[in-house]
């Protein structure tokens, strides 16, 4: 839609950046990782996060053209592009979350806006407002059962699903990109709380923290 | 702790994810200035408090952020159906009184949660609490 | 270590205890031994401990009565250290472990020589029936007095005064079928449901699964019943769609099949949870189960018979006697008299005799019993006295005899002369009550069945009772009922019914039971020896009689009058007898009388398990801004604003001395007024608004006008509810014609977004606009003070010229090399720039500002200084200066009200209601204390006339009050009735200490009234 002010929030030349978990002392936690962990945590910081608003029919063509995947119209659906680097997730009947590699958000927004033209839609960059944490390991599901009232049993939560739900006393987006991994999309201001919650919940299973991927 | 079928997410979610927003189907008068003080006061402050069927506005606050309606029995706490904004309930105190939906209850269009309205006989349908 | 006891009641063989290993424990300081497999109760009985407690009201000695959750007397305090104290543990449910330390919870100074008891039964006369009722009707202050006394003398256990060393946690569970109880019905139901493919959770409260089969005399497929139990559990454990939860009590059954299970994970091991591989594990775990279907296989509780002195230690339930002999290898006495109304009770006598002990006699209330068990007893040579019952126990701290007499049940009288039989144990059985507690939690009313003389669960959506809980008692029928229930539950979830190969149980010929809820005595109930109905709450048949005589006809009132079924007991043993006695006294049937409501929790749950991990550092989310670490490193004191941690002030250390808050705030205030300060304002709510109707929407939800706000401009807006009361405020910037950035108060962020959505989704869906929270995406730094421009100019490419970048403009550019939106708005009254950058880069920008700010003495300030500065300018804080009853007009903010806007915006109509037009509404004003050194108290009440008599007519209160460093005086904002027309008048603030402060009503703007400083 026209008359919307786009804003590239990334500096032209590199400056020090801090992810929402910069405060959480991940390096120290990584050092104390269990040898045979039941659950492993890894932050994937600085990814591009965009919120896409609009009608599914309006957005679908542009998304296919720009991202090469069709818009997941089914509630709770999560799809990835061919190389698995870019994902788009249903959040509500008129809202999707797009996560792309670092640095791609602004150009993606621009291409989507160009493709969408004068249609009624909205695109919002929230890359600074959230981060992604990956959980893997044989006990990851139990850690989630301690954390969210949402049913994470594979029968109810197959790969390719994602939901916004309660996490501890905060909220999070919980996704299952494939059989072996879970992803939590955490709001910046709640990220440290959620991370501490995860570390606590994982302790009895043996917890490993991997250095942040960038 | 209710188990609530969100008609937008199309599945049951825990009550913690929702906020109750009071009585449903309270339309704002189109021309407030044409309302008498009493009419405006009615709109602002007066709500039903029935024993039995109640239509309520809820929002899936931690979820899709969509508002929708719940038909709930205030004695048994049974949720008889949930339906989207702009839709009308298929189950009302009147319809039950007329016996239209006696015993078992059928799905509203879109497959909302609709379970038996009577205390004794409860059947489940698409989207119902199994 | 010498043993003080040789377990005199331990049988040489039998039971599921490991006699090769000894466990040492103490009870009331005395050392005993038991074996793995024992409960504390079985070990106490093995050691011949008769008295385990003193009763609540009458202080009578009490012994162990039951073998499970229904135990009313053996409620103990556990814990070998202060921190590990646990009150209200039933000895019958506590597995024995080495080193266990337990004490009686009642009895002062000790259970053997009870002071209360020996001072002439003080408790009895002190607390007659109706004590609670009458106490609560008395002035409330009396209860405070009574309570201390009651707790001291009766003892209800105590909480530890030290911090709990253990952790507790929660687990969210979901299943198609939750089976509660792993007796014969539960096991067969779980097998059926599991074979159908459903996700199954099977829980059982006991140390071992198997329920009644663990001490059954019956065989299954010709083998001991426990053989089948073991096979069934192995089978279930091998299925990956089944979760088995042992030592797990279903304590609460809530709406829509939400069931809370309390799993005791380490209570059977030690009083502090041991570590596993060096890792902490939770001591107990609360499973929050959402079950599509529930199978209630909770079995039945045996009812004791109600006869004289039926509380003397040595009176036990018949079934408990069997359990102690067969499961624990303990015969709790030498000579037994059994009093029963049914065939099942005979098992106790048969087990007793087979254990090599003497059965003195069986008093059977029926005239012609002839069931299989009766015949077995006859064949074993046991004396059976038909048509009789034990009418009174003899003995004080232990049964010494039983008075048995012929009784006329229908006539409620003793029909013959009593015979006194010497014995040390009386077992009684008055039939069975299905355990309907859980279904009753849902609000459903139980249904009385005459054929089984008991209540069965009422209908609950998605719940199927099975076995004993369903009123089915014969083992072969119980197994089949379980399979049927398991299949019904699975099928309701769309799974196909499965067949289960059930073991063969032999059918038994049974003679019918007789209803006997109170055994008659030669004396009338009121004068007979005490006949206890509810042992835990010391409720007698006479007490219920008195209640009905005093006019209490509803069973709920009888309950409250007598305390029957109160507290942790929840009427497990006594309720049916009590209701039946009340019914008889009232001349009603039992169904007419009805039941009281059983409430959660079924058995006590430790607070730790309810809290789970939501404690200490995880008690509540702490929300941090992107600059949090810097604040910590720079010594900030923090203030909780909602869940946010915001810097409150930054005390400096001057000459080795840390500033007080007053000193720090004064310094910070002057820095902003005279130099430059910086605030982390990232917590402000930020909402991105896009769409062609964005501007129209703003006009409807804000009180002021938005039609002409140009891109590049910022406007302050007020948001009301439709009742005209202010709900939030903030600035909104026009980013593009169809694009706005709204800010909200820190606390109002989520609420405002929901507010916008509710109007959009429910009233104006035709408006094309989208709202998205960007609160966390942006970090916001406010640089403010006369030097702000100079500082910012050093690190930005934005033209800060005062004509190019005016007050209430916003600009885009780079700050410290980071793309930024800079807003020239001011909450301090000084020149101010609010710098917004993507939060990941905020720390870099903040540090760069400080690197350049050193020469200006750039001063970080916190929320306290922010409050002082804004109040000096008369700028409100929603929620502090307003409270949901304040309109924009009350705030004198007519300039922000667009009365002539075309759309009837939210709140407008209400401003012309009679109440909002009142001239004496409380209106916001400034207060200048006559004494400039006085800082008025926030919340202090205001009066016009300090001489009036008390209670005074209060006309308002102080909403904000501070010391102003720049003015060197106290000042305040307040709401005062008709205040806008009272400028210059004096009001008074009477304080608690008797002082009365005088203050002048003045403008709300105390500093720079023309607003020149922010326009420089
Ligand atoms: Zn939803």
Short mmCIF file of N, CA, C and O and ligand atoms in Angstrom, two decimals, chain A residues 90-93, chain B residues 6-11 13 17-18 60 62-66 68, ligand 1:
data_model
loop_
_atom_site.label_atom_id
_atom_site.label_comp_id
_atom_site.label_asym_id
_atom_site.label_seq_id
_atom_site.Cartn_x
_atom_site.Cartn_y
_atom_site.Cartn_z
N UNK A 90 1.46 -19.19 9.75
CA UNK A 90 0.13 -18.64 10.00
C UNK A 90 0.04 -18.22 11.47
O UNK A 90 0.34 -19.00 12.37
N UNK A 91 -0.34 -16.99 11.74
CA UNK A 91 -0.55 -16.54 13.12
C UNK A 91 -2.02 -16.28 13.42
O UNK A 91 -2.48 -16.44 14.54
N UNK A 92 -2.73 -15.82 12.40
CA UNK A 92 -4.16 -15.57 12.56
C UNK A 92 -4.71 -15.48 11.14
O UNK A 92 -3.95 -15.52 10.17
N UNK A 93 -6.03 -15.38 10.99
CA UNK A 93 -6.58 -15.42 9.63
C UNK A 93 -6.05 -14.30 8.73
O UNK A 93 -6.15 -14.40 7.51
N UNK B 6 -11.39 -22.15 19.61
CA UNK B 6 -11.26 -20.87 18.91
C UNK B 6 -11.72 -21.08 17.47
O UNK B 6 -11.14 -21.89 16.75
N UNK B 7 -12.74 -20.36 17.05
CA UNK B 7 -13.26 -20.59 15.70
C UNK B 7 -12.29 -20.12 14.62
O UNK B 7 -12.48 -20.45 13.45
N UNK B 8 -11.28 -19.37 15.00
CA UNK B 8 -10.29 -18.92 14.00
C UNK B 8 -9.09 -19.87 13.96
O UNK B 8 -8.61 -20.21 12.88
N UNK B 9 -8.60 -20.27 15.13
CA UNK B 9 -7.49 -21.22 15.17
C UNK B 9 -7.98 -22.64 14.90
O UNK B 9 -7.17 -23.55 14.67
N UNK B 10 -9.29 -22.83 14.99
CA UNK B 10 -9.92 -24.11 14.68
C UNK B 10 -9.41 -25.24 15.56
O UNK B 10 -9.22 -26.37 15.11
N UNK B 11 -9.15 -24.93 16.81
CA UNK B 11 -8.86 -25.99 17.77
C UNK B 11 -9.12 -25.50 19.19
O UNK B 11 -9.31 -24.31 19.41
N UNK B 13 -8.25 -24.56 22.93
CA UNK B 13 -7.10 -23.99 23.63
C UNK B 13 -7.48 -23.80 25.10
O UNK B 13 -8.65 -23.70 25.46
N UNK B 17 -5.24 -18.69 27.60
CA UNK B 17 -4.93 -17.94 26.38
C UNK B 17 -6.00 -16.91 26.04
O UNK B 17 -5.82 -16.13 25.11
N UNK B 18 -7.10 -16.91 26.78
CA UNK B 18 -8.23 -16.06 26.41
C UNK B 18 -8.50 -15.00 27.46
O UNK B 18 -8.16 -15.16 28.63
N UNK B 60 -9.12 -14.30 21.83
CA UNK B 60 -8.00 -15.26 21.92
C UNK B 60 -6.71 -14.45 22.03
O UNK B 60 -5.95 -14.33 21.09
N UNK B 62 -3.81 -14.64 23.72
CA UNK B 62 -2.51 -15.25 23.46
C UNK B 62 -2.77 -16.30 22.39
O UNK B 62 -3.00 -17.46 22.66
N UNK B 63 -2.74 -15.85 21.15
CA UNK B 63 -3.12 -16.72 20.05
C UNK B 63 -3.34 -15.83 18.85
O UNK B 63 -2.50 -14.97 18.54
N UNK B 64 -4.51 -15.96 18.24
CA UNK B 64 -4.74 -15.23 16.99
C UNK B 64 -5.19 -13.79 17.22
O UNK B 64 -5.36 -13.04 16.27
N UNK B 65 -5.45 -13.39 18.47
CA UNK B 65 -5.87 -12.03 18.84
C UNK B 65 -7.23 -11.67 18.25
O UNK B 65 -7.58 -10.49 18.16
N UNK B 66 -8.01 -12.70 17.87
CA UNK B 66 -9.33 -12.42 17.30
C UNK B 66 -10.41 -12.50 18.38
O UNK B 66 -10.35 -13.34 19.29
N UNK B 68 -14.32 -13.29 19.40
CA UNK B 68 -15.37 -14.20 18.95
C UNK B 68 -16.37 -14.36 20.08
O UNK B 68 -16.18 -13.82 21.17
ZN1 LIG D 1 -7.48 -18.22 17.93
#
